[in-house]
Short mmCIF file of C-alpha atoms in Angstrom, two decimals:
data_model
loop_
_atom_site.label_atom_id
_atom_site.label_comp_id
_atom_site.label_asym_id
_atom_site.label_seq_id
_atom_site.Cartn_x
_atom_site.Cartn_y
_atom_site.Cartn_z
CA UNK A 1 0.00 0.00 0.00
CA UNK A 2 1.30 3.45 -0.80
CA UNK A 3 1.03 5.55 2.10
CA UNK A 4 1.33 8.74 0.13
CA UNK A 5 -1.76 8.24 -1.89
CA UNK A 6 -4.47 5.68 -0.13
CA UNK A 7 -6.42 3.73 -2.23
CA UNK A 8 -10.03 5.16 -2.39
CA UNK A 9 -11.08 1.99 -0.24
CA UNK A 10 -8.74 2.72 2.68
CA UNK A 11 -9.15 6.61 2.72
CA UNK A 12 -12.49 7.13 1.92
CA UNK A 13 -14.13 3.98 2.29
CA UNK A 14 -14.64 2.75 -1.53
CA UNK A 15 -15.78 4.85 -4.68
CA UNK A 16 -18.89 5.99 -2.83
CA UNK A 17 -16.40 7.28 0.16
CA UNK A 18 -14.07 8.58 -1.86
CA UNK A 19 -17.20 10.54 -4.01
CA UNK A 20 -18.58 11.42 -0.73
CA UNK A 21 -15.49 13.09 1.00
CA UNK A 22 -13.84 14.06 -2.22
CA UNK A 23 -9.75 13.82 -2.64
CA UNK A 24 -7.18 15.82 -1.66
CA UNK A 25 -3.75 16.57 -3.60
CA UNK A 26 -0.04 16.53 -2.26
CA UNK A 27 -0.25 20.06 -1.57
CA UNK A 28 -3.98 19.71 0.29
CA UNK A 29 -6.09 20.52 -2.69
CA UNK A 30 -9.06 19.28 -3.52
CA UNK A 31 -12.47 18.56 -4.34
CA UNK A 32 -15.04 17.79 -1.18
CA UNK A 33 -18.69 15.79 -0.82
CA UNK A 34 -19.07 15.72 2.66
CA UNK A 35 -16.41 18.34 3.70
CA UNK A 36 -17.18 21.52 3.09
CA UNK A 37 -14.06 22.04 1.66
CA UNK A 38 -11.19 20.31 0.22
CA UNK A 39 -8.62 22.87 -0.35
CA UNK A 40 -5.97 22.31 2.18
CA UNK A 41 -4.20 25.44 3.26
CA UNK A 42 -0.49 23.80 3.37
CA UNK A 43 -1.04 20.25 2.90
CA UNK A 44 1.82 17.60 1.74
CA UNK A 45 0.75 14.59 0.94
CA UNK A 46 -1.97 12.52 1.18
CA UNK A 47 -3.46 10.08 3.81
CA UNK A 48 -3.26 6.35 4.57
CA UNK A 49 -5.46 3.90 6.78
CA UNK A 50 -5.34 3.77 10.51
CA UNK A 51 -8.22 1.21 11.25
CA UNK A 52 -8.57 0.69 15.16
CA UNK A 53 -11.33 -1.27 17.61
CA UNK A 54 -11.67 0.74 20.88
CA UNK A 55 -8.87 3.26 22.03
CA UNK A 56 -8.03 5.13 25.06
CA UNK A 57 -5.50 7.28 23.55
CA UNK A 58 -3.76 8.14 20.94
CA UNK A 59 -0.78 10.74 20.63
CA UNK A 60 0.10 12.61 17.15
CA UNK A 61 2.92 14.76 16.78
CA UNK A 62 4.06 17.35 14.32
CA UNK A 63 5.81 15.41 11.37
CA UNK A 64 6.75 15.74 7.47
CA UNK A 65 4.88 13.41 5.42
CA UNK A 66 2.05 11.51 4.96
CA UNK A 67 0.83 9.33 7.84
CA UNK A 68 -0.30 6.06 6.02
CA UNK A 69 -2.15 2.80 7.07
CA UNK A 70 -2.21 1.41 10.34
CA UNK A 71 -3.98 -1.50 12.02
CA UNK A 72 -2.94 -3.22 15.61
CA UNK A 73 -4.95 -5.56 17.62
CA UNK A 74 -3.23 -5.20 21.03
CA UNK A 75 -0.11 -3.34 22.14
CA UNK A 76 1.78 -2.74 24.60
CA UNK A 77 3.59 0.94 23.47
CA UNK A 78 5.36 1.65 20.31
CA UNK A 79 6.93 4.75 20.00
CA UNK A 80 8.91 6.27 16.72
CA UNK A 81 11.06 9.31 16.56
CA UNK A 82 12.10 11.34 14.36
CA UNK A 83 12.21 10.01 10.64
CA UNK A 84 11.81 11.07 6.83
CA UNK A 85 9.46 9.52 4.75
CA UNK A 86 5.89 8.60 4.98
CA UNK A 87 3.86 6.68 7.88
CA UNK A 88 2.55 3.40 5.88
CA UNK A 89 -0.13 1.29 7.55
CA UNK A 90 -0.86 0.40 11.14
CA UNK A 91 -3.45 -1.84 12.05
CA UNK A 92 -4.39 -1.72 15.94
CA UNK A 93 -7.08 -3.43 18.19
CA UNK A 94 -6.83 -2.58 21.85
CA UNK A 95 -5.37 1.26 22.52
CA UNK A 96 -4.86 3.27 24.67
CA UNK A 97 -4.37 6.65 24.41
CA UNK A 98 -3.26 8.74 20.78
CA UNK A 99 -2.24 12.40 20.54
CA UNK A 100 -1.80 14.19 17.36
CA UNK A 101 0.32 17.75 17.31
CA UNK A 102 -0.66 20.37 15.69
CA UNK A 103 -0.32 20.33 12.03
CA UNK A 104 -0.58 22.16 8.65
CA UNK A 105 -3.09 20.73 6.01
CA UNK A 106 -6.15 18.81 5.56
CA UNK A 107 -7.10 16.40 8.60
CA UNK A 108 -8.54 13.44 6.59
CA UNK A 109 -11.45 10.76 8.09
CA UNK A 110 -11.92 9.82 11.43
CA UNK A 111 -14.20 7.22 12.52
CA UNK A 112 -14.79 6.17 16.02
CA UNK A 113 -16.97 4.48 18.50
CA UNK A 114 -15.95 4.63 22.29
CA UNK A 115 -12.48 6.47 22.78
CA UNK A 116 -10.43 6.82 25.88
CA UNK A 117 -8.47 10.20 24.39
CA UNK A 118 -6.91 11.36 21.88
CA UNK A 119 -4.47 14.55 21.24
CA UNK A 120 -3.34 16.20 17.68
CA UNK A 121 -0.24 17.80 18.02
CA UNK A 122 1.13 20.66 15.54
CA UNK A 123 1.31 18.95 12.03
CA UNK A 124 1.35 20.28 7.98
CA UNK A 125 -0.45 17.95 5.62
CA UNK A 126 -3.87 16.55 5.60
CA UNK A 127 -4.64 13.40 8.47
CA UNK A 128 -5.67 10.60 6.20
CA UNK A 129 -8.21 7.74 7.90
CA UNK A 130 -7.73 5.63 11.26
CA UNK A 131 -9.46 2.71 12.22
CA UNK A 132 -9.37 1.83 15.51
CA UNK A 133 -10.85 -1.21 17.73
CA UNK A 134 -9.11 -0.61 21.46
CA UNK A 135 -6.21 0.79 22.09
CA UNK A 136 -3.76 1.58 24.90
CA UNK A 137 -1.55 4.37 23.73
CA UNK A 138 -0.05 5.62 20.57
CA UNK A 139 3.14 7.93 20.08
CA UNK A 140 4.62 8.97 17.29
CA UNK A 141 7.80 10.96 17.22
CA UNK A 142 9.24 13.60 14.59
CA UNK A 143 9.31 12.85 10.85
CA UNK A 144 9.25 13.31 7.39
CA UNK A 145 8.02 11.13 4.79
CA UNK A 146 6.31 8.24 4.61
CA UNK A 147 6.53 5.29 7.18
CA UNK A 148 5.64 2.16 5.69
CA UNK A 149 3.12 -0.81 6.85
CA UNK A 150 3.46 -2.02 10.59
CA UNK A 151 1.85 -5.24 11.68
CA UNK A 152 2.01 -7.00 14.82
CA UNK A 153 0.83 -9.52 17.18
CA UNK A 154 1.49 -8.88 20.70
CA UNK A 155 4.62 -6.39 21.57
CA UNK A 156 6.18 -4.95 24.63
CA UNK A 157 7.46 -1.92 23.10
CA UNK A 158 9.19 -0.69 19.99
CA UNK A 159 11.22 2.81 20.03
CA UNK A 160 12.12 3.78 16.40
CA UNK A 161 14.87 6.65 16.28
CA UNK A 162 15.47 9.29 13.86
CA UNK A 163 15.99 8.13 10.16
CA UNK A 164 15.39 8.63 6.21
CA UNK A 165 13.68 7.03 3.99
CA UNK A 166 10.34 4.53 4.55
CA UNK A 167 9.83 2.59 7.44
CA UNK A 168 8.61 -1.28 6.01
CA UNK A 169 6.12 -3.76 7.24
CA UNK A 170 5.07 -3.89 11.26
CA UNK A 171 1.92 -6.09 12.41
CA UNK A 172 1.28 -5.99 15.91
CA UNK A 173 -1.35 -7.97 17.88
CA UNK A 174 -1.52 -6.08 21.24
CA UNK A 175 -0.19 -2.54 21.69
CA UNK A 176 0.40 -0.39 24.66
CA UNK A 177 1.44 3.27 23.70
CA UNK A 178 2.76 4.67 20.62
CA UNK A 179 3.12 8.47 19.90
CA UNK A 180 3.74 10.28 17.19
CA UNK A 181 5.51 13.21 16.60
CA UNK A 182 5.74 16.41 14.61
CA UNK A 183 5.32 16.03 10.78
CA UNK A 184 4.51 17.59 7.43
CA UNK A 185 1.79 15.97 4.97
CA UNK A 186 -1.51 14.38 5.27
CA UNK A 187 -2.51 12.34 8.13
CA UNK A 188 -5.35 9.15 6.56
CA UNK A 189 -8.36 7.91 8.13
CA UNK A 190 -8.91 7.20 11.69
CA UNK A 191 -11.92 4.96 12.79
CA UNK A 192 -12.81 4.03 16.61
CA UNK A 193 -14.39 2.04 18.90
CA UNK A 194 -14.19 3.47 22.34
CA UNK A 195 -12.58 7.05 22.98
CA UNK A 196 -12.19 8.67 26.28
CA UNK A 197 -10.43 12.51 24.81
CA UNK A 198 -9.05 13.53 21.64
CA UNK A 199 -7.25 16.77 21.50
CA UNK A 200 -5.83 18.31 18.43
CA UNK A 201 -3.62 20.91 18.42
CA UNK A 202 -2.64 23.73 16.29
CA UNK A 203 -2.47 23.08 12.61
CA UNK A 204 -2.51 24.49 8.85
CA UNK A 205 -5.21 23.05 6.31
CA UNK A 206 -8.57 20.67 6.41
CA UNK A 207 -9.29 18.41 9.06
CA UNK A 208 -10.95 15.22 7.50
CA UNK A 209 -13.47 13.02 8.52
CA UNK A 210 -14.38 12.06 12.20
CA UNK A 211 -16.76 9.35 13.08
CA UNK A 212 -17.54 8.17 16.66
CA UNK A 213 -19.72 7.28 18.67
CA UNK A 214 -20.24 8.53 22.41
CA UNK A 215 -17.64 11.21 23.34
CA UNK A 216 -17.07 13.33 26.40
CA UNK A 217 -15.59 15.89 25.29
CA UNK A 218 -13.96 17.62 22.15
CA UNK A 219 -12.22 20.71 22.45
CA UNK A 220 -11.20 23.00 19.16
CA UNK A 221 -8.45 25.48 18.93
CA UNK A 222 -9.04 29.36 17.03
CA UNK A 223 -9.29 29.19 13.37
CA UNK A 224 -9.22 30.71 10.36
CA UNK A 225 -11.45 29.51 7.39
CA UNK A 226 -14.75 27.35 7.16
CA UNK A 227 -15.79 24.93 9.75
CA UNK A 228 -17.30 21.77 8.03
CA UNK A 229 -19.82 19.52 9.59
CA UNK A 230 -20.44 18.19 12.50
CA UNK A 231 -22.40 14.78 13.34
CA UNK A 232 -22.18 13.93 17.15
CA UNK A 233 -23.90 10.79 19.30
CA UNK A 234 -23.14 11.25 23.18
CA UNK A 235 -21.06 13.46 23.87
CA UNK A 236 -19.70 15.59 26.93
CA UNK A 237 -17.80 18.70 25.86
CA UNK A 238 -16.32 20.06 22.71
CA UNK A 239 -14.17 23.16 22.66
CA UNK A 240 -13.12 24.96 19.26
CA UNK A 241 -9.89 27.29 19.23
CA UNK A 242 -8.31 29.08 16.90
CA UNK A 243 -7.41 28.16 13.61
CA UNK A 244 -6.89 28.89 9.88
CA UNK A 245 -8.99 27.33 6.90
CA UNK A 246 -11.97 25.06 7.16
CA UNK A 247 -12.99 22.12 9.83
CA UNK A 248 -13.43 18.78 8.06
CA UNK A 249 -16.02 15.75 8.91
CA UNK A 250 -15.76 14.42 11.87
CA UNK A 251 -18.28 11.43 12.90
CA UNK A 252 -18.15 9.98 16.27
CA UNK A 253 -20.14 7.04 18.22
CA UNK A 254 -19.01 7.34 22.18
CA UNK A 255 -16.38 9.70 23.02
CA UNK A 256 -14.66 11.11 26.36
CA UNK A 257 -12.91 14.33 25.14
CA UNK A 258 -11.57 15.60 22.06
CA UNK A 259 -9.23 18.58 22.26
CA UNK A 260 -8.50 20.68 18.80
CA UNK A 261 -5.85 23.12 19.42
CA UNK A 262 -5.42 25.98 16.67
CA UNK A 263 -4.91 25.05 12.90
CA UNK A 264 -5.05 26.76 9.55
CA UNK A 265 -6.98 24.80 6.93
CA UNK A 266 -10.85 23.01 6.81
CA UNK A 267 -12.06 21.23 9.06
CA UNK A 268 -14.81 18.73 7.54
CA UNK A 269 -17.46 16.92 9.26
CA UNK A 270 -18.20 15.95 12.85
CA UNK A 271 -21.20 13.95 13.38
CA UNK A 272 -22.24 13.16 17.12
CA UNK A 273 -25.77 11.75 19.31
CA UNK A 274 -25.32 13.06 22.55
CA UNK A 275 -22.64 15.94 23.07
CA UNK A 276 -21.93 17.83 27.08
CA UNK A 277 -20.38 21.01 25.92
CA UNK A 278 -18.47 22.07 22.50
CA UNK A 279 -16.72 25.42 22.93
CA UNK A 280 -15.62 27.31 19.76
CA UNK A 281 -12.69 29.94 19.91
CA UNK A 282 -12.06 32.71 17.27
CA UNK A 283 -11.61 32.10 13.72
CA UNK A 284 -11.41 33.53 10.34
CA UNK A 285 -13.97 32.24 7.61
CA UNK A 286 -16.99 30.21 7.88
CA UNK A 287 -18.14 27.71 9.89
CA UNK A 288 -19.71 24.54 8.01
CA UNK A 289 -21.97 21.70 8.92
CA UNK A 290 -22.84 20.74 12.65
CA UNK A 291 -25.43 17.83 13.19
CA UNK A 292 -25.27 16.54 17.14
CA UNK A 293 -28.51 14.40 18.86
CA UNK A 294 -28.31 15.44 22.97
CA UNK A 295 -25.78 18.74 23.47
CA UNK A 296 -25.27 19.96 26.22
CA UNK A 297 -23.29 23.35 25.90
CA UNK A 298 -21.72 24.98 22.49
CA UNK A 299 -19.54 28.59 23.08
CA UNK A 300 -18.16 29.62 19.76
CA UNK A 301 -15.55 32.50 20.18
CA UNK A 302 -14.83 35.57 18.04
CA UNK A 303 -14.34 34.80 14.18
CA UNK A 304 -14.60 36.30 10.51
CA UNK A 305 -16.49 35.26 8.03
CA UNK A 306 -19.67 33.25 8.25
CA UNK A 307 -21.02 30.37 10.75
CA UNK A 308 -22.10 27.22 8.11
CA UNK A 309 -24.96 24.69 9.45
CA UNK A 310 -25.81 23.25 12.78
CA UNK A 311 -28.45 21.15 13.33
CA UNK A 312 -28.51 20.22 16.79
CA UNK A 313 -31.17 17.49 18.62
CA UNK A 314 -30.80 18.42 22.68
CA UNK A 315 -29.08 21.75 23.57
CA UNK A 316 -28.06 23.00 26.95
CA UNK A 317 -26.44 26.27 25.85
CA UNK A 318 -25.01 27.74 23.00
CA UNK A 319 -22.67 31.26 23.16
CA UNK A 320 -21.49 32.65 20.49
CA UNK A 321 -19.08 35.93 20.56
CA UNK A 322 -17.79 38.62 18.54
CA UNK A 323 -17.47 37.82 15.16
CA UNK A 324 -17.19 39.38 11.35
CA UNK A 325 -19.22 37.90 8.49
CA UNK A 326 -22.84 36.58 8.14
CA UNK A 327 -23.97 33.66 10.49
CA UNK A 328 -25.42 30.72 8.15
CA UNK A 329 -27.84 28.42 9.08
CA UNK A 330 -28.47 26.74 12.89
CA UNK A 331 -31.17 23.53 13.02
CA UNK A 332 -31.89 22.70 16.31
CA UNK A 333 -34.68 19.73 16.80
#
């Protein structure tokens, strides 16, 4: 599998997914169904697969590149430093914890049911598409290019230093932590079970597609550009900073807390049922799609341009401040 460009299976889900969501270029251009808007701000590279059962966390730092597939049953803790090339596939099933830096680009598909936490570091590229099952804790140091297809059974823990070029094959059964670092590209598809807290940090470009299922809380940084859509189950509290460009799709089943620091690009769609509190910070450009079931407090900060759609089922509260622009259109059931 080439990390740097998924197939339309693994990053969108087949030719309906990949119609749905659009595609984005090397440089985080690109057309968008779902998304609101595919036109990364600085994006390099495109997305892999990250296909995951239930996770508690999950750690993503800045990095050059594109972050590719990855799939794990159980494990113990990975962790991989510094490197040039692109992340190819990981395949998890138990994890704990993943954290993603901030970063520059388009974040790319996100699907997840019940998720422990997860953090998005400072990054450039687009984030490609995860898939998750459970999940103790993934790190993943500096890098740039693509890291190549990692596979385990059950591991204690792996430390990859600083290197060039593409990392090859790892399958892993059980997995502990792994974090990842800083890096430049797109980041692919991320799909979960069970999340506790996902924070993402500052960043430059779209974010992609999130899917989960019950979550706690989400928190988003300032921004600058068009917020995409947003599809929520249970959730407890989502907080929007600043940030440049648009938010992408994010769909989520049961989720603790997702954290989204600030970030210039889209970000896409966030579908949720029942969400505690999302909190939006200042931003420049328009804010997209938000579709939630149970809610119970929004506070959207200061920000130019206008506010998209939010269609909302259950609302506690909702505060909105300053802003510049028109507001588009709120749906509340």
């Amino acid at each position: 599998m080439s990390a740097s460009k998924p197939s339309s299976r693994e990053s969108g889900g087949g030719a309906l997914e990949a119609i749905r969501f659009g595609q984005s270029s090397a440089n985080g251009t690109g057309e968008t169904g779902d998304r609101g808007q595919g036109t990364g701000d600085t994006g390099t590279g495109n997305s892999g697969d990250k296909r995951q059962g239930t996770k508690g966390q999950e750690t993503q730092g800045t990095g050059t590149g594109n972050s590719g597939d990855k799939r794990q049953g159980t494990k113990g803790q990975e962790t991989q430093g510094t490197g040039t090339g692109n992340s190819g596939d990981k395949r998890q099933g138990t994890k704990g914890q993943e954290t993603q830096g901030t970063g520059t680009g388009n974040s790319g598909d996100k699907r997840q049911g019940t998720k422990g936490q997860e953090t998005q570091g400072t990054g450039t590229g687009n984030s490609g598409d995860k898939r998750q099952g459970t999940k103790g804790q993934e790190t993943q140091g500096t890098g740039t290019g693509n890291s190549g297809d990692k596979r385990q059974g059950t591991k204690g823990q792996e430390t990859q230093g600083t290197g060039t070029g593409n990392s090859g094959d790892k399958r892993q059964g059980t997995k502990g932590q792994e974090t990842q670092g800083t890096g430049t590209g797109n980041s692919g598809d991320k799909r979960q079970g069970t999340k506790g807290q996902e924070t993402q940090g500052t960043g430059t470009g779209n974010s992609g597609d999130k899917r989960q299922g019950t979550k706690g809380q989400e928190t988003q940084g300032t921004g600058t550009g068009n917020s995409g859509d947003k599809r929520q189950g249970t959730k407890g509290q989502e907080t929007q900073g600043t940030g440049t460009g648009n938010s992408g799709d994010k769909r989520q089943g049961t989720k603790g807390q997702e954290t989204q620091g600030t970030g210039t690009g889209n970000s896409g769609d966030k579908r949720q049922g029942t969400k505690g509190q999302e909190t939006q910070g200042t931003g420049t450009g328009n804010s997209g799609d938000k579709r939630q079931g149970t809610k119970g407090q929004e506070t959207q900060g200061t920000g130019t341009g206008n506010s998209g759609d939010k269609r909302q089922g259950t609302k506690g509260q909702e505060t909105q401040g300053t802003g510049t622009g028109n507001s588009g259109d709120k749906r509340t059931r």
